[in-house]
mmCIF file of C-alpha atoms in Angstrom:
data_model
loop_
_atom_site.group_PDB
_atom_site.id
_atom_site.type_symbol
_atom_site.label_atom_id
_atom_site.label_comp_id
_atom_site.label_asym_id
_atom_site.label_seq_id
_atom_site.Cartn_x
_atom_site.Cartn_y
_atom_site.Cartn_z
ATOM 1 C CA MET X 1 100.803 130.750 103.224
ATOM 2 C CA GLY X 2 101.202 131.778 106.868
ATOM 3 C CA TRP X 3 99.663 129.776 109.663
ATOM 4 C CA THR X 4 96.913 131.738 111.442
ATOM 5 C CA ARG X 5 95.032 129.153 113.479
ATOM 6 C CA LYS X 6 95.243 129.040 117.248
ATOM 7 C CA ASP X 7 94.566 125.301 117.435
ATOM 8 C CA LEU X 8 94.855 122.063 115.468
ATOM 9 C CA LEU X 9 91.661 120.126 116.082
ATOM 10 C CA ALA X 10 90.629 118.255 112.936
ATOM 11 C CA MET X 11 91.655 117.622 109.347
ATOM 12 C CA ARG X 12 88.082 118.407 108.408
ATOM 13 C CA ASP X 13 88.694 122.048 109.377
ATOM 14 C CA LEU X 14 91.755 122.526 107.166
ATOM 15 C CA ASP X 15 91.967 123.398 103.492
ATOM 16 C CA ALA X 16 94.586 121.972 101.138
ATOM 17 C CA PRO X 17 97.058 124.899 101.470
ATOM 18 C CA GLU X 18 96.955 124.610 105.271
ATOM 19 C CA ILE X 19 97.577 120.865 105.112
ATOM 20 C CA LEU X 20 100.507 121.403 102.760
ATOM 21 C CA ALA X 21 101.893 124.156 105.001
ATOM 22 C CA LEU X 22 101.960 121.734 107.922
ATOM 23 C CA ILE X 23 103.552 118.982 105.830
ATOM 24 C CA ASP X 24 106.142 121.332 104.333
ATOM 25 C CA THR X 25 107.085 122.661 107.768
ATOM 26 C CA ALA X 26 107.502 119.119 109.081
ATOM 27 C CA ALA X 27 109.572 118.120 106.057
ATOM 28 C CA GLY X 28 111.951 120.983 106.722
ATOM 29 C CA LEU X 29 112.450 119.888 110.325
ATOM 30 C CA GLN X 30 113.211 116.242 109.568
ATOM 31 C CA GLU X 31 116.940 116.810 109.300
ATOM 32 C CA ILE X 32 117.145 117.497 113.041
ATOM 33 C CA ALA X 33 116.801 113.738 113.597
ATOM 34 C CA SER X 34 120.080 113.101 111.770
ATOM 35 C CA ARG X 35 122.112 115.586 113.824
ATOM 36 C CA GLU X 36 124.545 114.417 116.465
ATOM 37 C CA ILE X 37 122.993 116.928 118.869
ATOM 38 C CA LYS X 38 119.248 116.911 118.286
ATOM 39 C CA LYS X 39 118.389 120.296 119.729
ATOM 40 C CA VAL X 40 117.459 123.665 118.219
ATOM 41 C CA PRO X 41 116.434 126.776 120.196
ATOM 42 C CA THR X 42 113.228 127.410 118.238
ATOM 43 C CA LEU X 43 110.791 127.054 121.163
ATOM 44 C CA ARG X 44 113.079 127.989 124.032
ATOM 45 C CA GLY X 45 110.977 129.503 126.796
ATOM 46 C CA LYS X 46 107.774 127.842 125.567
ATOM 47 C CA THR X 47 105.873 125.241 127.600
ATOM 48 C CA VAL X 48 104.032 122.240 126.165
ATOM 49 C CA VAL X 49 101.726 120.094 128.314
ATOM 50 C CA ASN X 50 100.797 116.598 127.150
ATOM 51 C CA LEU X 51 97.352 115.994 128.674
ATOM 52 C CA PHE X 52 96.605 112.324 127.986
ATOM 53 C CA TYR X 53 93.502 110.554 129.295
ATOM 54 C CA GLU X 54 94.063 107.490 127.079
ATOM 55 C CA ASN X 55 97.057 105.196 126.756
ATOM 56 C CA SER X 56 99.577 106.055 124.060
ATOM 57 C CA THR X 57 103.041 104.976 122.960
ATOM 58 C CA ARG X 58 103.863 106.602 119.625
ATOM 59 C CA THR X 59 101.832 109.808 119.893
ATOM 60 C CA ARG X 60 102.775 110.794 123.427
ATOM 61 C CA THR X 61 106.439 109.874 123.029
ATOM 62 C CA SER X 62 106.777 111.681 119.711
ATOM 63 C CA PHE X 63 105.136 114.852 121.049
ATOM 64 C CA GLU X 64 107.554 114.778 123.986
ATOM 65 C CA ILE X 65 110.554 114.250 121.721
ATOM 66 C CA ALA X 66 109.311 116.928 119.313
ATOM 67 C CA GLY X 67 108.975 119.503 122.067
ATOM 68 C CA LYS X 68 112.364 118.713 123.567
ATOM 69 C CA TRP X 69 114.174 118.784 120.221
ATOM 70 C CA LEU X 70 112.744 122.293 119.750
ATOM 71 C CA SER X 71 113.942 123.256 123.273
ATOM 72 C CA ALA X 72 110.441 123.633 124.742
ATOM 73 C CA ASP X 73 109.761 122.660 128.344
ATOM 74 C CA VAL X 74 107.552 119.564 128.122
ATOM 75 C CA ILE X 75 105.267 118.458 130.957
ATOM 76 C CA ASN X 76 103.595 115.041 130.776
ATOM 77 C CA PHE X 77 100.231 114.672 132.518
ATOM 78 C CA SER X 78 98.742 111.262 133.293
ATOM 79 C CA ALA X 79 95.140 111.058 134.460
ATOM 80 C CA SER X 80 95.921 108.044 136.658
ATOM 81 C CA GLY X 81 98.286 110.076 138.825
ATOM 82 C CA SER X 82 96.269 113.282 139.008
ATOM 83 C CA SER X 83 93.276 114.803 140.775
ATOM 84 C CA ALA X 84 91.097 113.192 138.110
ATOM 85 C CA THR X 85 91.189 110.112 140.350
ATOM 86 C CA LYS X 86 89.675 112.283 143.118
ATOM 87 C CA GLY X 87 86.718 113.304 140.982
ATOM 88 C CA GLU X 88 88.029 116.446 139.294
ATOM 89 C CA SER X 89 86.360 116.952 135.912
ATOM 90 C CA PHE X 90 88.229 117.038 132.625
ATOM 91 C CA ILE X 91 87.462 120.706 131.995
ATOM 92 C CA ASP X 92 88.431 121.721 135.562
ATOM 93 C CA THR X 93 91.735 119.895 135.234
ATOM 94 C CA ALA X 94 92.387 121.614 131.909
ATOM 95 C CA LYS X 95 91.471 125.052 133.272
ATOM 96 C CA ASN X 96 93.837 124.576 136.196
ATOM 97 C CA ILE X 97 96.650 123.615 133.838
ATOM 98 C CA ALA X 98 95.844 126.603 131.613
ATOM 99 C CA ALA X 99 96.068 128.874 134.668
ATOM 100 C CA MET X 100 99.777 127.978 134.806
ATOM 101 C CA SER X 101 100.236 129.640 131.381
ATOM 102 C CA PRO X 102 101.409 126.851 129.069
ATOM 103 C CA ASP X 103 101.735 127.792 125.410
ATOM 104 C CA VAL X 104 100.372 124.535 123.981
ATOM 105 C CA VAL X 105 98.256 121.749 125.465
ATOM 106 C CA VAL X 106 98.263 118.456 123.573
ATOM 107 C CA VAL X 107 95.165 116.500 124.563
ATOM 108 C CA ARG X 108 94.033 112.917 124.057
ATOM 109 C CA HIS X 109 90.640 111.886 125.411
ATOM 110 C CA SER X 110 88.070 109.166 124.824
ATOM 111 C CA SER X 111 85.251 111.657 124.210
ATOM 112 C CA PRO X 112 84.736 113.080 120.699
ATOM 113 C CA GLY X 113 84.950 116.856 120.815
ATOM 114 C CA ALA X 114 87.119 117.001 123.946
ATOM 115 C CA ALA X 115 89.857 119.006 122.233
ATOM 116 C CA ALA X 116 87.346 121.417 120.702
ATOM 117 C CA LEU X 117 85.853 122.005 124.151
ATOM 118 C CA LEU X 118 89.241 123.060 125.495
ATOM 119 C CA ALA X 119 89.975 125.217 122.453
ATOM 120 C CA ARG X 120 86.755 127.127 123.057
ATOM 121 C CA ASP X 121 87.423 127.810 126.731
ATOM 122 C CA LEU X 122 91.212 128.071 127.098
ATOM 123 C CA PRO X 123 93.551 130.826 125.872
ATOM 124 C CA CYS X 124 96.479 128.527 125.008
ATOM 125 C CA SER X 125 96.804 126.574 121.766
ATOM 126 C CA ILE X 126 95.208 123.114 121.737
ATOM 127 C CA VAL X 127 96.367 120.139 119.685
ATOM 128 C CA ASN X 128 94.005 117.204 119.267
ATOM 129 C CA ALA X 129 96.035 114.020 119.783
ATOM 130 C CA GLY X 130 92.928 111.875 119.351
ATOM 131 C CA ASP X 131 89.383 112.390 120.627
ATOM 132 C CA GLY X 132 87.442 109.157 120.771
ATOM 133 C CA ALA X 133 86.517 107.887 117.320
ATOM 134 C CA HIS X 134 86.364 111.440 115.932
ATOM 135 C CA GLU X 135 89.771 112.581 114.605
ATOM 136 C CA HIS X 136 93.544 112.292 114.985
ATOM 137 C CA PRO X 137 94.950 115.041 112.743
ATOM 138 C CA THR X 138 98.665 114.654 113.455
ATOM 139 C CA GLN X 139 98.494 110.956 112.539
ATOM 140 C CA ALA X 140 96.966 111.876 109.178
ATOM 141 C CA LEU X 141 99.644 114.515 108.623
ATOM 142 C CA LEU X 142 102.479 112.070 109.260
ATOM 143 C CA ASP X 143 100.798 109.538 106.982
ATOM 144 C CA LEU X 144 100.555 112.150 104.233
ATOM 145 C CA LEU X 145 104.188 113.177 104.675
ATOM 146 C CA THR X 146 105.211 109.514 104.407
ATOM 147 C CA ILE X 147 103.176 109.064 101.229
ATOM 148 C CA ARG X 148 104.596 112.190 99.600
ATOM 149 C CA GLU X 149 108.180 111.216 100.317
ATOM 150 C CA HIS X 150 107.684 107.756 98.806
ATOM 151 C CA LYS X 151 105.350 108.660 95.936
ATOM 152 C CA GLY X 152 106.450 112.203 95.111
ATOM 153 C CA GLY X 153 103.019 113.807 95.464
ATOM 154 C CA PHE X 154 99.332 113.199 96.101
ATOM 155 C CA GLU X 155 97.199 114.001 93.059
ATOM 156 C CA GLY X 156 95.721 110.890 91.454
ATOM 157 C CA LEU X 157 97.000 108.370 93.996
ATOM 158 C CA SER X 158 94.658 105.596 95.128
ATOM 159 C CA VAL X 159 94.473 104.426 98.741
ATOM 160 C CA ALA X 160 92.722 101.505 100.431
ATOM 161 C CA ILE X 161 91.987 101.873 104.149
ATOM 162 C CA VAL X 162 91.133 98.429 105.510
ATOM 163 C CA GLY X 163 89.766 97.324 108.862
ATOM 164 C CA ASP X 164 87.682 98.817 111.652
ATOM 165 C CA ILE X 165 86.582 102.005 109.904
ATOM 166 C CA ALA X 166 83.652 102.687 112.232
ATOM 167 C CA HIS X 167 85.799 103.196 115.318
ATOM 168 C CA SER X 168 88.874 104.704 113.650
ATOM 169 C CA ARG X 169 89.725 108.371 114.160
ATOM 170 C CA VAL X 170 92.767 107.730 111.962
ATOM 171 C CA ALA X 171 90.534 106.708 109.058
ATOM 172 C CA ARG X 172 88.393 109.827 109.394
ATOM 173 C CA SER X 173 91.322 112.216 109.529
ATOM 174 C CA ASN X 174 93.065 110.527 106.627
ATOM 175 C CA ILE X 175 89.944 110.522 104.477
ATOM 176 C CA HIS X 176 89.506 114.268 104.980
ATOM 177 C CA GLY X 177 93.149 114.994 104.212
ATOM 178 C CA MET X 178 93.520 112.607 101.299
ATOM 179 C CA ARG X 179 90.366 113.752 99.541
ATOM 180 C CA LYS X 180 91.390 117.421 99.846
ATOM 181 C CA LEU X 181 94.745 116.614 98.236
ATOM 182 C CA GLY X 182 93.248 114.815 95.239
ATOM 183 C CA MET X 183 93.558 111.183 96.278
ATOM 184 C CA THR X 184 90.994 108.442 95.658
ATOM 185 C CA VAL X 185 90.076 106.516 98.812
ATOM 186 C CA THR X 186 88.426 103.109 99.194
ATOM 187 C CA VAL X 187 87.455 101.874 102.643
ATOM 188 C CA ALA X 188 86.988 98.176 103.274
ATOM 189 C CA GLY X 189 86.039 95.840 106.081
ATOM 190 C CA PRO X 190 83.192 93.678 107.343
ATOM 191 C CA PRO X 191 79.829 95.473 107.016
ATOM 192 C CA THR X 192 79.533 95.641 110.817
ATOM 193 C CA VAL X 193 82.545 97.985 111.055
ATOM 194 C CA ILE X 194 81.755 100.197 108.056
ATOM 195 C CA PRO X 195 79.757 103.336 109.009
ATOM 196 C CA PRO X 196 76.430 103.505 107.140
ATOM 197 C CA PHE X 197 77.006 106.981 105.683
ATOM 198 C CA ILE X 198 80.727 106.728 104.959
ATOM 199 C CA GLN X 199 80.213 107.297 101.216
ATOM 200 C CA GLU X 200 79.090 110.841 102.017
ATOM 201 C CA MET X 201 82.777 111.526 102.762
ATOM 202 C CA GLY X 202 83.572 110.896 99.095
ATOM 203 C CA VAL X 203 84.993 107.390 99.414
ATOM 204 C CA LYS X 204 84.305 104.074 97.733
ATOM 205 C CA VAL X 205 83.375 101.011 99.790
ATOM 206 C CA ALA X 206 84.557 97.425 99.278
ATOM 207 C CA TYR X 207 83.467 94.356 101.211
ATOM 208 C CA ARG X 208 86.257 92.051 100.053
ATOM 209 C CA LEU X 209 89.921 92.603 100.823
ATOM 210 C CA GLU X 210 90.946 91.532 97.337
ATOM 211 C CA ASP X 211 88.680 94.136 95.728
ATOM 212 C CA ALA X 212 90.003 96.907 97.976
ATOM 213 C CA ILE X 213 93.733 96.353 97.461
ATOM 214 C CA ARG X 214 93.744 95.611 93.744
ATOM 215 C CA ASP X 215 96.132 97.996 91.946
ATOM 216 C CA VAL X 216 96.093 100.725 94.615
ATOM 217 C CA ASP X 217 99.149 102.824 95.439
ATOM 218 C CA VAL X 218 98.793 102.674 99.223
ATOM 219 C CA ILE X 219 97.237 100.143 101.598
ATOM 220 C CA MET X 220 96.576 101.322 105.146
ATOM 221 C CA MET X 221 95.638 98.536 107.540
ATOM 222 C CA LEU X 222 93.805 99.265 110.794
ATOM 223 C CA ARG X 223 93.470 97.178 113.930
ATOM 224 C CA LEU X 224 90.175 96.131 115.457
ATOM 225 C CA GLN X 225 89.460 98.614 118.254
ATOM 226 C CA HIS X 226 87.977 96.245 120.807
ATOM 227 C CA GLU X 227 87.964 98.966 123.470
ATOM 228 C CA ARG X 228 85.354 100.913 121.462
ATOM 229 C CA MET X 229 83.359 97.925 120.191
ATOM 230 C CA THR X 230 80.188 96.293 121.408
ATOM 231 C CA ASN X 231 80.035 92.512 121.406
ATOM 232 C CA GLY X 232 79.094 90.625 118.267
ATOM 233 C CA LEU X 233 80.544 92.906 115.582
ATOM 234 C CA ILE X 234 83.190 90.313 114.665
ATOM 235 C CA PRO X 235 82.411 86.553 114.924
ATOM 236 C CA SER X 236 85.997 85.691 115.882
ATOM 237 C CA LEU X 237 89.543 86.925 115.417
ATOM 238 C CA ARG X 238 90.352 83.759 113.484
ATOM 239 C CA GLU X 239 87.595 84.427 110.965
ATOM 240 C CA TYR X 240 88.498 88.098 110.689
ATOM 241 C CA SER X 241 92.133 87.243 110.047
ATOM 242 C CA ARG X 242 91.172 84.675 107.429
ATOM 243 C CA TYR X 243 89.159 87.127 105.347
ATOM 244 C CA TRP X 244 90.704 90.483 106.217
ATOM 245 C CA GLY X 245 94.263 89.752 107.284
ATOM 246 C CA LEU X 246 96.832 90.936 104.740
ATOM 247 C CA THR X 247 99.353 88.212 103.930
ATOM 248 C CA LEU X 248 102.241 88.186 101.502
ATOM 249 C CA ASP X 249 100.356 85.843 99.165
ATOM 250 C CA LYS X 250 97.316 88.148 99.013
ATOM 251 C CA LEU X 251 99.568 91.143 98.518
ATOM 252 C CA ARG X 252 101.499 89.614 95.644
ATOM 253 C CA ALA X 253 98.330 88.372 93.969
ATOM 254 C CA GLN X 254 96.453 91.686 93.963
ATOM 255 C CA ALA X 255 98.658 94.679 94.749
ATOM 256 C CA ARG X 256 100.966 96.810 92.653
ATOM 257 C CA PRO X 257 104.677 95.971 92.884
ATOM 258 C CA ASP X 258 105.408 99.443 94.289
ATOM 259 C CA VAL X 259 102.548 99.525 96.807
ATOM 260 C CA LEU X 260 103.109 101.068 100.235
ATOM 261 C CA ILE X 261 101.886 99.201 103.317
ATOM 262 C CA MET X 262 100.990 101.522 106.189
ATOM 263 C CA HIS X 263 99.609 101.065 109.696
ATOM 264 C CA PRO X 264 99.080 103.711 112.410
ATOM 265 C CA GLY X 265 99.894 101.211 115.165
ATOM 266 C CA PRO X 266 99.700 99.348 117.367
ATOM 267 C CA VAL X 267 99.948 96.408 114.959
ATOM 268 C CA ASN X 268 98.233 93.168 115.928
ATOM 269 C CA ARG X 269 100.518 90.743 114.131
ATOM 270 C CA GLY X 270 98.822 87.735 112.641
ATOM 271 C CA ILE X 271 95.410 89.436 112.653
ATOM 272 C CA GLU X 272 95.287 92.418 110.267
ATOM 273 C CA LEU X 273 98.899 92.012 109.106
ATOM 274 C CA SER X 274 101.165 89.000 108.809
ATOM 275 C CA PRO X 275 104.697 89.480 110.173
ATOM 276 C CA GLU X 276 106.076 88.978 106.652
ATOM 277 C CA VAL X 277 104.107 91.987 105.426
ATOM 278 C CA ALA X 278 104.664 94.164 108.498
ATOM 279 C CA ASP X 279 108.427 93.652 108.306
ATOM 280 C CA GLY X 280 108.711 93.265 104.539
ATOM 281 C CA PRO X 281 109.951 95.526 101.749
ATOM 282 C CA TYR X 282 106.513 97.061 101.077
ATOM 283 C CA SER X 283 106.123 98.267 104.671
ATOM 284 C CA VAL X 284 106.769 101.895 105.646
ATOM 285 C CA ILE X 285 105.378 101.510 109.162
ATOM 286 C CA LEU X 286 108.548 102.515 110.998
ATOM 287 C CA ASP X 287 109.016 105.391 108.570
ATOM 288 C CA GLN X 288 105.582 106.611 109.649
ATOM 289 C CA VAL X 289 106.755 106.562 113.262
ATOM 290 C CA ALA X 290 109.867 108.564 112.383
ATOM 291 C CA LYS X 291 107.787 111.086 110.432
ATOM 292 C CA GLY X 292 105.588 111.484 113.501
ATOM 293 C CA VAL X 293 108.313 113.348 115.357
ATOM 294 C CA ALA X 294 108.856 115.738 112.444
ATOM 295 C CA VAL X 295 105.131 116.405 112.024
ATOM 296 C CA ARG X 296 104.668 117.116 115.706
ATOM 297 C CA MET X 297 107.674 119.425 115.672
ATOM 298 C CA GLY X 298 106.040 121.252 112.777
ATOM 299 C CA VAL X 299 102.720 121.550 114.589
ATOM 300 C CA LEU X 300 104.303 122.827 117.811
ATOM 301 C CA PHE X 301 106.460 125.268 115.859
ATOM 302 C CA LEU X 302 103.510 126.742 113.944
ATOM 303 C CA LEU X 303 101.219 126.970 116.973
ATOM 304 C CA ALA X 304 103.689 128.161 119.587
ATOM 305 C CA GLY X 305 105.152 130.727 117.220
ATOM 306 C CA SER X 306 101.849 131.797 115.680
ATOM 307 C CA LYS X 307 100.627 135.342 116.212
ATOM 308 C CA GLY X 308 97.225 134.517 114.750
ATOM 309 C CA SER X 309 94.115 134.347 116.863
ATOM 310 C CA GLU X 310 91.695 132.483 114.614
ATOM 311 C CA ARG X 311 90.184 129.504 116.362
ATOM 312 C CA ALA X 312 90.245 126.281 114.360
#
């Protein structure tokens, strides 16, 4: 199918064919990474602005690399060095940037709905690179591409997402995408970080790590998002690690021999993942990072080259 959306805001908005179109496009662009000269003229003359109000390593860097490999002009915006420090509002900053006629604005912000606000008011394409605890669609897309390349498909696979579900935009985006592609999802963590209505998203809930990871195809570990937490949700990091940290012994006792271990990063070693698991043969964490560049190339290609006007 052709891509007709102006923006990429949330996995919740997409249907299965749209998700697969994004993944297929990214898969076709992966080979650029293996070239001696990593540059194609696909987006020559296009401008991409990375508008980041939260810290980022993988997402911001991969969007910059993706744009440059496609020959776009990439501008990186940092709130700390802008007029935002002088009191300029988020929407005024965005409108001023839009007045300079970029083709795509990639936005990360701590407020849920920030990307949708820009998509409503600005003529350029908007990509949500994470809006608070709401969604992070390109992370879910790279996770899905990683799973497909290792497992050969999606239908019937079982996934455990373990950790701070309540504050995780990655969990929400992945749940939407995985369920639409026929995967069974179990979320697990201490009751204090499991949203009360999470089962309405079509997932199972487990309150013991061992129950969550038993015989699943994929285990996705999440960090505790202290920056979004109130005090008292977790008694201590030591206790959390004892009950919810994934070690090699726990993995071998409960998981399938061909299980994939995933993590969106940053990894807090020794808390949610032991170093032996993070760096071991089950881990595809660095493969996820590599897939991130391909997925973001695919997103920029479809949006910057799209003639459609439908708003996501």
